[in-house]
Coordinates of N, CA and C in Angstrom, one line a residue:
M1500 N -67.5 230.6 41.7 CA -67.2 230.0 40.6 C -67.4 228.7 40.4
K1501 N -68.3 228.3 39.7 CA -68.9 226.5 39.5 C -67.9 226.0 38.8
L1502 N -68.2 224.6 39.5 CA -67.3 223.5 39.1 C -67.4 223.0 38.1
Q1503 N -68.6 223.2 37.4 CA -69.0 222.9 36.0 C -68.0 222.8 35.4
G1504 N -67.5 221.6 34.4 CA -66.6 222.1 33.0 C -65.0 222.2 33.6
T1505 N -64.8 222.0 34.8 CA -63.6 222.0 35.7 C -62.5 220.8 34.8
K1506 N -61.5 221.2 34.5 CA -60.5 220.6 34.1 C -59.5 219.9 34.9
W1507 N -59.3 218.6 35.7 CA -58.4 218.3 36.4 C -57.4 217.6 35.6
R1508 N -56.1 217.7 35.7 CA -55.1 217.5 35.3 C -54.4 216.2 36.0
T1509 N -54.2 215.0 35.5 CA -54.0 213.8 36.9 C -53.0 212.6 36.3
L1510 N -52.3 212.2 36.8 CA -51.6 210.9 37.0 C -51.7 209.8 37.3
V1511 N -52.2 208.6 36.3 CA -52.8 207.7 36.7 C -51.9 206.6 36.3
S1512 N -51.6 205.6 37.8 CA -50.7 204.6 37.4 C -51.3 203.3 37.9
T1513 N -50.7 202.2 37.6 CA -51.4 201.3 37.8 C -50.1 200.4 38.4
V1514 N -50.6 200.0 39.6 CA -49.7 198.9 40.7 C -50.0 197.6 40.8
R1515 N -49.1 196.8 40.4 CA -49.1 195.0 40.9 C -48.8 194.8 42.1
L1516 N -49.2 194.2 42.7 CA -49.0 194.1 44.2 C -49.3 192.8 44.9
G1517 N -48.7 191.8 45.2 CA -48.8 190.1 45.6 C -49.8 190.0 45.1
G1518 N -50.3 190.0 43.9 CA -51.0 189.1 42.4 C -52.3 189.8 42.0
K1519 N -52.2 191.2 43.3 CA -53.4 191.9 42.7 C -53.2 193.4 41.7
Q1520 N -53.7 194.0 41.5 CA -53.4 195.3 40.5 C -54.4 196.1 41.2
Y1521 N -53.5 197.5 41.8 CA -54.3 198.8 42.3 C -53.6 200.2 41.2
R1522 N -55.6 200.7 41.1 CA -55.4 201.7 40.0 C -55.4 203.1 40.9
V1523 N -53.9 203.9 41.2 CA -54.1 205.0 41.8 C -54.2 206.3 40.7
I1524 N -54.5 207.2 41.3 CA -54.8 208.8 40.5 C -54.8 209.6 41.1
R1525 N -53.6 210.7 40.8 CA -53.4 211.8 41.7 C -52.9 212.8 40.9
P1526 N -53.1 214.2 41.3 CA -53.0 215.4 40.8 C -51.7 215.2 39.7
A1527 N -51.4 215.8 38.8 CA -50.6 216.0 38.3 C -49.6 217.5 38.5
R1528 N -49.9 218.1 39.3 CA -49.5 219.0 39.5 C -49.4 219.3 41.3
P1529 N -48.6 219.7 41.7 CA -48.6 220.0 43.2 C -49.5 220.9 43.9
I1530 N -50.0 220.2 45.1 CA -50.9 221.1 45.7 C -50.3 221.3 46.5
R1531 N -50.3 223.1 46.7 CA -49.3 224.0 47.0 C -49.9 224.4 48.9
H1532 N -50.9 224.5 49.6 CA -51.1 224.6 50.3 C -52.5 224.2 50.8
A1533 N -52.7 223.0 51.3 CA -53.1 222.1 52.3 C -52.8 221.0 53.1
P1534 N -52.0 221.4 54.3 CA -51.6 220.9 55.5 C -52.9 220.0 56.1
L1535 N -52.8 218.6 56.3 CA -53.8 217.9 57.0 C -53.0 217.1 58.2
Y1536 N -54.1 216.9 59.0 CA -53.5 216.4 60.1 C -54.5 215.6 60.9
K1537 N -54.0 214.6 61.7 CA -55.0 214.5 62.8 C -55.2 215.3 64.2
D1538 N -56.4 215.4 64.5 CA -56.5 215.7 65.6 C -57.5 215.1 66.5
L1539 N -57.7 215.8 67.8 CA -58.7 215.0 68.9 C -60.3 214.7 68.3
F1540 N -60.6 215.3 67.3 CA -62.0 214.8 66.9 C -62.3 214.4 65.4
G1541 N -60.8 214.1 65.1 CA -60.7 213.2 64.2 C -59.7 213.9 62.8
A1542 N -59.9 214.9 62.0 CA -58.3 215.5 61.2 C -59.3 216.7 60.9
Q1543 N -57.9 217.5 60.7 CA -58.5 218.8 60.5 C -57.6 218.9 58.8
L1544 N -58.1 219.7 57.6 CA -57.5 220.1 56.7 C -57.6 221.9 56.4
T1545 N -56.6 222.4 56.0 CA -57.1 223.6 55.7 C -56.3 224.0 54.1
V1546 N -57.6 224.8 53.5 CA -57.4 224.3 51.8 C -57.2 226.1 51.6
D1547 N -56.2 226.5 50.5 CA -56.2 227.4 49.8 C -57.5 227.2 48.7
K1548 N -57.7 228.8 47.9 CA -58.7 228.7 46.6 C -58.5 227.7 45.7
A1549 N -57.1 227.5 45.0 CA -56.9 226.0 44.5 C -57.2 224.9 45.1
A1550 N -56.8 224.6 46.3 CA -56.6 223.5 46.7 C -58.9 222.5 46.8
T1551 N -59.4 223.8 47.2 CA -60.5 223.8 47.5 C -61.3 222.9 45.8
I1552 N -60.7 223.5 44.7 CA -61.2 222.8 43.3 C -60.5 221.1 43.6
D1553 N -59.3 221.2 43.9 CA -58.4 219.9 43.7 C -59.1 219.2 44.4
L1554 N -59.6 219.6 45.9 CA -60.5 218.6 46.8 C -62.0 217.9 46.3
A1555 N -62.5 219.0 45.6 CA -64.1 219.1 45.3 C -63.6 218.0 43.6
T1556 N -63.1 218.2 43.0 CA -62.9 217.5 42.1 C -62.5 215.8 42.1
A1557 N -61.6 215.4 42.7 CA -61.1 214.3 43.9 C -62.3 213.8 44.8
W1558 N -62.9 214.3 45.0 CA -64.4 213.5 46.0 C -65.4 213.2 44.7
W1559 N -65.2 214.1 44.0 CA -66.5 213.8 42.9 C -65.5 212.3 42.2
L1560 N -64.7 212.3 41.6 CA -64.0 211.1 41.1 C -64.1 210.2 42.1
A1561 N -64.0 210.0 43.4 CA -63.5 209.3 44.0 C -65.0 208.4 44.7
A1562 N -66.2 209.1 43.8 CA -67.3 208.8 44.2 C -67.5 208.1 43.1
R1563 N -67.2 208.0 41.9 CA -67.3 206.9 41.2 C -66.2 206.4 40.2
S1564 N -65.2 206.1 40.8 CA -64.2 205.9 40.3 C -64.1 204.5 41.3
R1565 N -65.2 203.5 41.3 CA -65.2 202.3 42.2 C -63.8 201.5 42.4
H1566 N -63.0 201.2 41.1 CA -62.1 200.4 40.9 C -60.6 201.6 40.7
S1567 N -60.7 202.8 41.1 CA -59.5 203.4 41.7 C -59.4 203.8 42.9
M1568 N -58.0 204.4 43.7 CA -58.1 205.2 44.5 C -57.3 206.8 43.9
V1569 N -58.1 207.7 45.0 CA -57.3 208.8 44.4 C -56.7 209.3 45.5
Y1570 N -55.6 209.8 45.4 CA -54.4 210.1 45.9 C -54.3 211.5 46.0
L1571 N -54.0 212.3 47.5 CA -53.6 213.9 47.1 C -52.6 213.6 48.1
P1572 N -51.3 213.8 47.7 CA -50.2 214.0 48.2 C -50.0 215.4 49.3
L1573 N -50.5 215.5 50.0 CA -50.6 216.7 51.2 C -49.4 216.8 51.8
R1574 N -48.3 216.5 51.9 CA -47.6 216.1 53.2 C -46.6 217.2 52.6
A1575 N -46.5 217.4 51.5 CA -45.5 218.6 51.1 C -45.8 219.7 50.9
T1576 N -47.2 220.0 51.0 CA -47.5 221.1 51.1 C -47.5 222.3 52.2
D1577 N -47.6 223.6 51.4 CA -47.2 224.7 52.6 C -47.8 224.4 54.1
H1578 N -47.3 224.3 54.9 CA -47.8 224.0 56.5 C -48.3 225.8 57.1
T1579 N -47.8 226.6 56.3 CA -47.8 227.9 56.9 C -49.3 228.6 56.6
C1580 N -50.1 227.4 56.0 CA -51.5 228.0 54.9 C -52.1 227.7 56.3
G1581 N -53.4 228.6 57.2 CA -53.6 229.0 58.3 C -52.9 228.7 59.6
D1582 N -53.8 228.2 60.9 CA -53.6 227.8 62.1 C -52.7 226.5 62.0
Y1583 N -52.1 225.9 61.3 CA -51.6 224.6 61.3 C -50.7 224.2 62.5
C1584 N -51.2 223.2 63.3 CA -50.5 222.8 64.4 C -50.2 221.4 64.2
G1585 N -50.1 220.4 63.8 CA -50.1 219.3 63.3 C -49.2 218.7 63.2
D1586 N -48.4 217.5 63.5 CA -47.2 216.7 63.7 C -47.9 215.3 63.9
P1587 N -47.6 214.1 62.8 CA -47.2 215.0 61.4 C -48.4 215.3 60.5
R1588 N -47.4 215.7 59.6 CA -48.9 215.9 58.4 C -49.2 214.7 57.8
L1589 N -50.7 214.6 57.2 CA -51.0 213.5 56.4 C -51.0 213.6 54.9
D1590 N -51.1 212.9 54.2 CA -51.3 212.7 52.8 C -52.7 212.4 53.1
L1591 N -53.8 212.2 52.0 CA -55.1 211.9 51.9 C -55.5 211.3 51.0
V1592 N -56.1 209.9 50.7 CA -56.6 208.5 49.8 C -57.9 208.6 50.0
L1593 N -58.9 208.7 49.0 CA -60.1 208.4 48.8 C -60.5 207.4 48.0
L1594 N -61.2 206.6 48.5 CA -61.6 205.4 47.9 C -62.9 204.2 48.4
H1595 N -63.0 203.4 47.3 CA -64.5 203.0 47.6 C -64.5 202.0 48.1
H1596 N -65.3 201.1 49.2 CA -64.8 200.3 50.1 C -65.3 198.9 49.4
S1597 N -65.5 198.8 48.5 CA -65.8 197.5 47.8 C -64.2 197.2 47.0
L1598 N -63.5 197.8 46.9 CA -62.1 197.8 47.0 C -61.7 196.8 48.1
G1599 N -61.6 197.0 48.8 CA -61.3 195.8 50.1 C -59.5 196.0 50.1
F1600 N -59.3 197.5 50.1 CA -58.0 197.8 50.0 C -57.0 197.5 51.4
P1601 N -56.2 196.6 51.3 CA -55.4 196.7 53.4 C -54.3 197.8 52.9
V1602 N -55.3 198.8 54.0 CA -54.2 200.0 54.2 C -52.7 199.9 54.8
S1603 N -52.3 198.9 55.3 CA -51.5 198.3 55.5 C -50.2 198.4 54.5
R1604 N -50.9 198.0 53.0 CA -49.9 197.9 52.0 C -49.3 199.0 51.2
W1605 N -50.1 200.3 51.9 CA -50.1 201.7 51.2 C -49.0 202.4 50.8
K1606 N -47.9 201.7 51.9 CA -46.3 202.2 51.4 C -45.9 201.9 50.4
E1607 N -46.2 200.4 50.5 CA -45.4 199.7 49.1 C -46.2 200.0 47.9
V1608 N -47.5 200.1 47.6 CA -48.1 200.8 46.7 C -47.8 202.1 46.2
R1609 N -47.5 202.9 47.1 CA -47.0 204.6 47.1 C -45.7 204.6 46.6
A1610 N -45.0 203.6 46.9 CA -43.4 203.2 46.8 C -43.4 203.3 45.3
R1611 N -44.2 202.8 44.2 CA -44.3 202.0 43.0 C -45.2 203.2 41.9
L1612 N -45.3 204.1 42.5 CA -46.4 205.1 41.5 C -45.2 205.9 40.4
A1613 N -44.0 205.7 40.1 CA -43.0 205.9 39.5 C -43.6 206.1 38.0
N1614 N -44.1 205.0 37.3 CA -44.4 205.1 35.9 C -45.8 205.6 35.9
A1615 N -46.5 206.8 35.3 CA -48.1 207.3 35.6 C -48.2 207.7 33.8
V1616 N -49.4 207.5 33.6 CA -50.0 207.9 32.4 C -50.8 209.2 32.3
P1617 N -50.4 210.6 31.7 CA -51.3 211.5 32.1 C -52.7 211.3 31.4
H1618 N -53.8 211.8 32.1 CA -55.1 211.9 32.0 C -55.6 213.1 33.0
T1619 N -57.0 213.9 31.7 CA -57.8 214.6 32.2 C -58.6 214.5 32.5
V1620 N -59.7 214.9 33.8 CA -60.9 214.6 34.4 C -61.7 216.0 34.2
R1621 N -62.6 215.7 33.4 CA -64.0 217.0 33.1 C -65.0 216.6 34.0
L1622 N -65.4 217.9 34.5 CA -66.5 217.9 35.4 C -67.6 217.8 34.5
P1623 N -68.9 217.2 34.9 CA -70.4 217.6 33.9 C -70.8 218.7 34.8
A1624 N -71.9 218.9 33.8 CA -72.9 219.9 34.1 C -73.3 220.0 35.6
Q1625 N -73.8 218.9 36.1 CA -74.3 218.9 37.7 C -73.1 217.6 38.6
P1626 N -71.5 218.1 38.4 CA -71.2 216.5 39.1 C -71.6 216.4 40.5
F1627 N -72.4 217.0 41.3 CA -72.8 216.5 42.8 C -74.1 216.7 42.7
P1628 N -75.4 215.4 43.0 CA -76.6 215.4 43.2 C -77.1 216.6 43.9
E1629 N -78.2 216.9 44.0 CA -79.0 218.0 44.6 C -79.9 216.9 45.5
L1630 N -79.5 217.4 47.2 CA -80.0 216.8 48.2 C -80.9 217.2 49.1
T1631 N -81.8 216.4 49.4 CA -83.1 217.2 50.0 C -82.9 216.9 51.9
P1632 N -83.4 217.5 52.7 CA -83.3 217.3 54.1 C -83.4 215.5 54.6
A1633 N -84.2 215.0 53.5 CA -84.3 213.8 53.9 C -83.0 212.5 53.8
D1634 N -82.6 213.1 52.6 CA -80.9 212.5 52.9 C -79.9 212.7 53.9
H1635 N -80.5 213.9 54.7 CA -79.3 214.1 55.6 C -80.1 213.7 57.0
T1636 N -80.9 212.8 57.0 CA -82.0 212.3 58.1 C -80.6 211.5 58.8
P1637 N -80.5 211.6 60.0 CA -79.3 210.6 60.7 C -79.7 209.0 60.6
K1638 N -79.1 208.1 60.0 CA -79.3 206.9 60.4 C -78.4 206.0 60.4
Y1639 N -77.5 206.8 61.1 CA -76.0 206.1 61.8 C -76.5 204.9 62.9
R1640 N -77.9 204.8 63.3 CA -78.1 204.1 64.5 C -78.8 202.6 63.7
Y1641 N -78.8 202.4 62.4 CA -79.5 201.4 62.0 C -78.3 200.5 61.6
H1642 N -78.3 199.0 62.1 CA -77.5 198.1 61.9 C -76.8 197.7 60.6
D1643 N -77.7 198.0 59.4 CA -77.2 197.7 57.9 C -76.8 199.1 57.0
Y1644 N -77.3 200.1 58.3 CA -76.7 201.2 57.2 C -75.1 201.2 56.8
Q1645 N -74.9 201.2 55.7 CA -73.9 201.5 55.2 C -73.0 202.8 54.4
D1646 N -73.7 203.6 54.2 CA -73.3 204.7 53.3 C -72.9 205.7 54.3
H1647 N -71.8 205.6 55.2 CA -71.4 206.5 56.2 C -69.6 206.2 55.5
L1648 N -68.8 207.2 55.8 CA -67.4 207.2 55.6 C -66.6 206.4 56.3
R1649 N -66.0 205.5 56.4 CA -64.9 205.0 57.3 C -63.6 205.9 57.1
W1650 N -62.8 205.8 58.1 CA -61.6 206.3 58.3 C -60.4 205.7 58.8
K1651 N -59.5 205.5 58.2 CA -58.1 204.9 58.9 C -57.2 205.7 58.8
V1652 N -55.7 205.6 59.1 CA -54.4 206.2 59.2 C -53.5 205.4 58.8
A1653 N -53.0 205.2 58.2 CA -51.7 204.2 57.9 C -50.4 205.1 57.3
A1654 N -49.2 204.8 57.5 CA -48.3 205.2 56.2 C -48.5 206.9 56.2
N1655 N -48.4 207.3 57.3 CA -48.7 208.8 57.1 C -49.9 209.4 56.2
T1656 N -50.7 208.8 55.9 CA -52.1 209.0 55.4 C -53.3 208.7 55.7
L1657 N -53.9 209.3 55.6 CA -55.4 209.1 56.1 C -56.5 209.0 55.4
F1658 N -57.0 207.7 55.0 CA -58.0 207.1 54.4 C -59.2 207.4 54.4
L1659 N -60.2 207.9 53.4 CA -61.6 207.8 54.0 C -61.7 206.3 52.6
I1660 N -63.0 206.0 53.2 CA -63.4 204.8 52.6 C -65.1 204.6 52.5
G1661 N -65.6 204.7 51.5 CA -67.0 204.7 51.3 C -67.6 204.4 50.4
S1662 N -69.2 204.3 50.3 CA -69.8 203.6 48.9 C -69.9 205.1 48.3
R1663 N -70.6 205.1 46.9 CA -70.6 206.2 45.8 C -71.6 207.1 47.1
R1664 N -72.4 206.9 47.6 CA -73.7 207.4 48.4 C -73.0 208.2 49.6
A1665 N -72.3 207.8 49.9 CA -71.5 208.1 51.5 C -70.8 209.3 51.0
F1666 N -69.8 209.3 49.7 CA -69.1 210.6 49.3 C -70.0 211.5 49.0
E1667 N -70.8 211.1 48.4 CA -71.9 212.3 47.7 C -73.0 213.0 48.9
L1668 N -73.2 212.4 50.0 CA -73.9 213.2 51.3 C -73.1 213.8 51.9
E1669 N -71.6 213.8 51.5 CA -70.6 214.8 52.3 C -70.0 215.7 51.2
G1670 N -70.4 215.3 50.0 CA -69.8 216.3 48.8 C -70.1 217.4 48.7
D1671 N -71.4 217.4 48.9 CA -72.2 218.8 49.0 C -71.7 219.8 49.8
Q1672 N -71.0 219.7 50.9 CA -70.1 220.6 51.9 C -68.6 221.0 50.8
V1673 N -68.3 219.9 50.3 CA -67.0 220.0 49.7 C -67.3 221.1 48.5
R1674 N -68.7 221.0 48.1 CA -68.8 221.7 46.9 C -68.7 223.0 47.0
E1675 N -69.9 223.5 48.3 CA -69.8 224.7 48.5 C -68.7 225.3 49.0
L1676 N -67.4 224.8 49.4 CA -66.4 225.0 50.1 C -66.0 225.9 48.3
A1677 N -65.8 225.3 47.6 CA -65.4 225.4 46.2 C -65.9 226.6 45.4
E1678 N -67.4 226.5 45.3 CA -68.4 227.5 44.4 C -68.7 228.3 45.2
D1679 N -69.1 228.6 46.7 CA -69.5 229.9 46.9 C -68.4 230.1 48.3
S1680 N -67.4 230.1 48.9 CA -66.6 230.5 49.4 C -65.9 231.8 49.4
P1681 N -65.4 231.7 47.5 CA -65.0 233.1 47.1 C -66.0 234.2 47.3
A1682 N -67.5 233.9 47.2 CA -68.3 235.3 47.7 C -68.6 235.9 48.8
R1683 N -68.4 234.8 49.8 CA -68.7 235.2 51.2 C -67.2 235.5 51.5
L1684 N -66.6 235.4 51.0 CA -65.1 236.2 51.7 C -64.9 237.2 51.2
A1685 N -65.3 237.5 49.9 CA -65.6 239.0 49.8 C -66.3 239.8 50.1
E1686 N -67.0 239.5 50.7 CA -68.2 240.0 51.7 C -67.6 240.7 53.2
D1687 N -67.0 239.7 53.5 CA -66.1 239.6 55.2 C -65.1 238.6 54.9
S1688 N -63.9 238.8 54.7 CA -62.7 238.4 55.1 C -62.4 237.5 56.2
T1689 N -63.1 237.8 57.0 CA -62.5 237.8 58.5 C -63.4 236.2 58.6
R1690 N -64.4 236.0 57.7 CA -65.7 234.9 58.1 C -64.5 234.0 58.4
H1691 N -65.2 233.2 59.3 CA -64.5 231.4 59.4 C -65.6 230.8 58.2
T1692 N -65.0 230.0 57.8 CA -65.2 229.2 56.1 C -65.3 228.0 56.3
C1693 N -66.4 227.5 56.5 CA -65.4 225.9 56.5 C -66.7 224.7 56.0
A1694 N -66.2 223.5 56.3 CA -67.5 222.5 56.3 C -66.7 221.4 57.2
Q1695 N -67.5 220.5 58.0 CA -67.4 219.8 58.9 C -68.2 218.1 58.5
L1696 N -67.1 217.6 58.0 CA -67.5 216.3 57.0 C -67.7 215.3 57.9
L1697 N -68.8 214.5 58.3 CA -68.5 213.3 59.3 C -68.1 212.1 58.9
I1698 N -67.0 211.6 59.5 CA -66.2 210.5 59.2 C -66.3 209.5 60.5
G1699 N -66.6 208.1 60.1 CA -66.9 207.2 61.1 C -68.6 206.9 61.3
R1700 N -68.9 205.9 62.6 CA -70.6 206.0 62.3 C -70.8 205.9 63.9
L1701 N -71.5 206.3 64.4 CA -72.0 205.9 65.7 C -72.1 204.4 65.9
N1702 N -72.0 203.8 67.2 CA -72.2 202.5 67.7 C -73.3 202.3 68.2
T1703 N -74.0 201.0 67.2 CA -75.5 201.1 68.0 C -76.4 200.2 68.7
I1704 N -75.2 200.5 69.9 CA -75.8 199.8 71.3 C -76.2 201.1 71.5
P1705 N -77.5 200.7 71.7 CA -78.3 202.1 73.0 C -77.7 202.9 73.6
D1706 N -77.8 204.1 74.0 CA -76.8 204.9 75.3 C -75.2 204.7 75.5
R1707 N -74.5 204.0 74.3 CA -73.5 203.9 74.6 C -72.7 204.0 73.2
R1708 N -73.1 205.0 72.9 CA -72.8 205.6 71.1 C -71.4 206.3 71.3
D1709 N -70.7 206.2 70.8 CA -69.2 206.9 70.5 C -69.4 208.0 69.5
P1710 N -68.8 209.3 70.0 CA -68.9 210.2 69.2 C -68.3 210.0 67.3
V1711 N -69.2 210.7 66.7 CA -68.7 210.2 65.0 C -67.6 211.5 65.1
S1712 N -66.5 211.1 64.7 CA -65.3 211.8 63.9 C -65.8 212.6 62.9
K1713 N -64.9 213.9 63.2 CA -65.1 214.9 61.5 C -64.0 214.9 61.2
L1714 N -63.9 215.4 60.1 CA -63.2 216.4 59.2 C -63.4 217.5 58.7
H1715 N -62.4 218.4 59.6 CA -63.0 220.0 59.4 C -61.8 220.5 58.3
I1716 N -62.7 221.2 57.2 CA -62.0 221.5 56.4 C -62.2 223.2 56.4
E1717 N -61.0 223.7 56.7 CA -61.1 225.2 56.8 C -60.3 226.2 55.6
C1718 N -61.1 227.0 55.1 CA -60.5 228.2 54.1 C -59.2 228.5 54.6
C1719 N -58.2 229.2 54.0 CA -56.9 229.6 54.4 C -57.0 231.0 53.7
M1720 N -57.4 232.2 54.3 CA -57.3 233.4 53.9 C -56.0 233.9 53.4
E1721 N -54.6 233.3 53.9 CA -53.5 233.8 53.3 C -53.0 233.8 52.1
H1722 N -53.7 232.7 51.7 CA -53.6 232.1 50.2 C -54.7 232.2 49.2
W1723 N -55.6 233.0 50.0 CA -57.1 233.2 48.9 C -57.1 234.1 47.8

């Protein structure tokens, strides 16, 4: 299926905390099958067909909503989706780095999301830009390179933080999961279908580079 025109019903909350105001967008309906947990290589997320749409739409929204946090409550999802083996489960928050949000305050913000306004997001004709091979040329070695996704964990939540460009560079894989996985799995239901998103950056000191962490997103056949 194509993401073009997809409608995503959300709840929008505005939280005032410590003299600042934070806008939080979350899905209006529960995401049922998408357990997320931290592992040795970064993080693992297993998604069913509906969750791929939720994730792709949230990813598109996070890239363009530099003044908002996009919150996916995943801890309550069905942990039987795929080969879940994480403890504890995590929620997911996507946000623009210019917010400068201190993740240590997330627990307080999350506790104040009761008052929310319904809103519907609709994806445009081409939600994600077309990328060239040059766009994916590794640039992590440059000191001034900022278009990478940083990640932090706080209050049982994985935060992915970056610029619009950083979300767009990894967003094509998220789009492929939502748009192309149904056809691939229809051809071969045993096929491993996933995306490997880079999160973090390489150390700029020559010959002493730490490996970039990954968010591994795998399609769950049990609920496809």
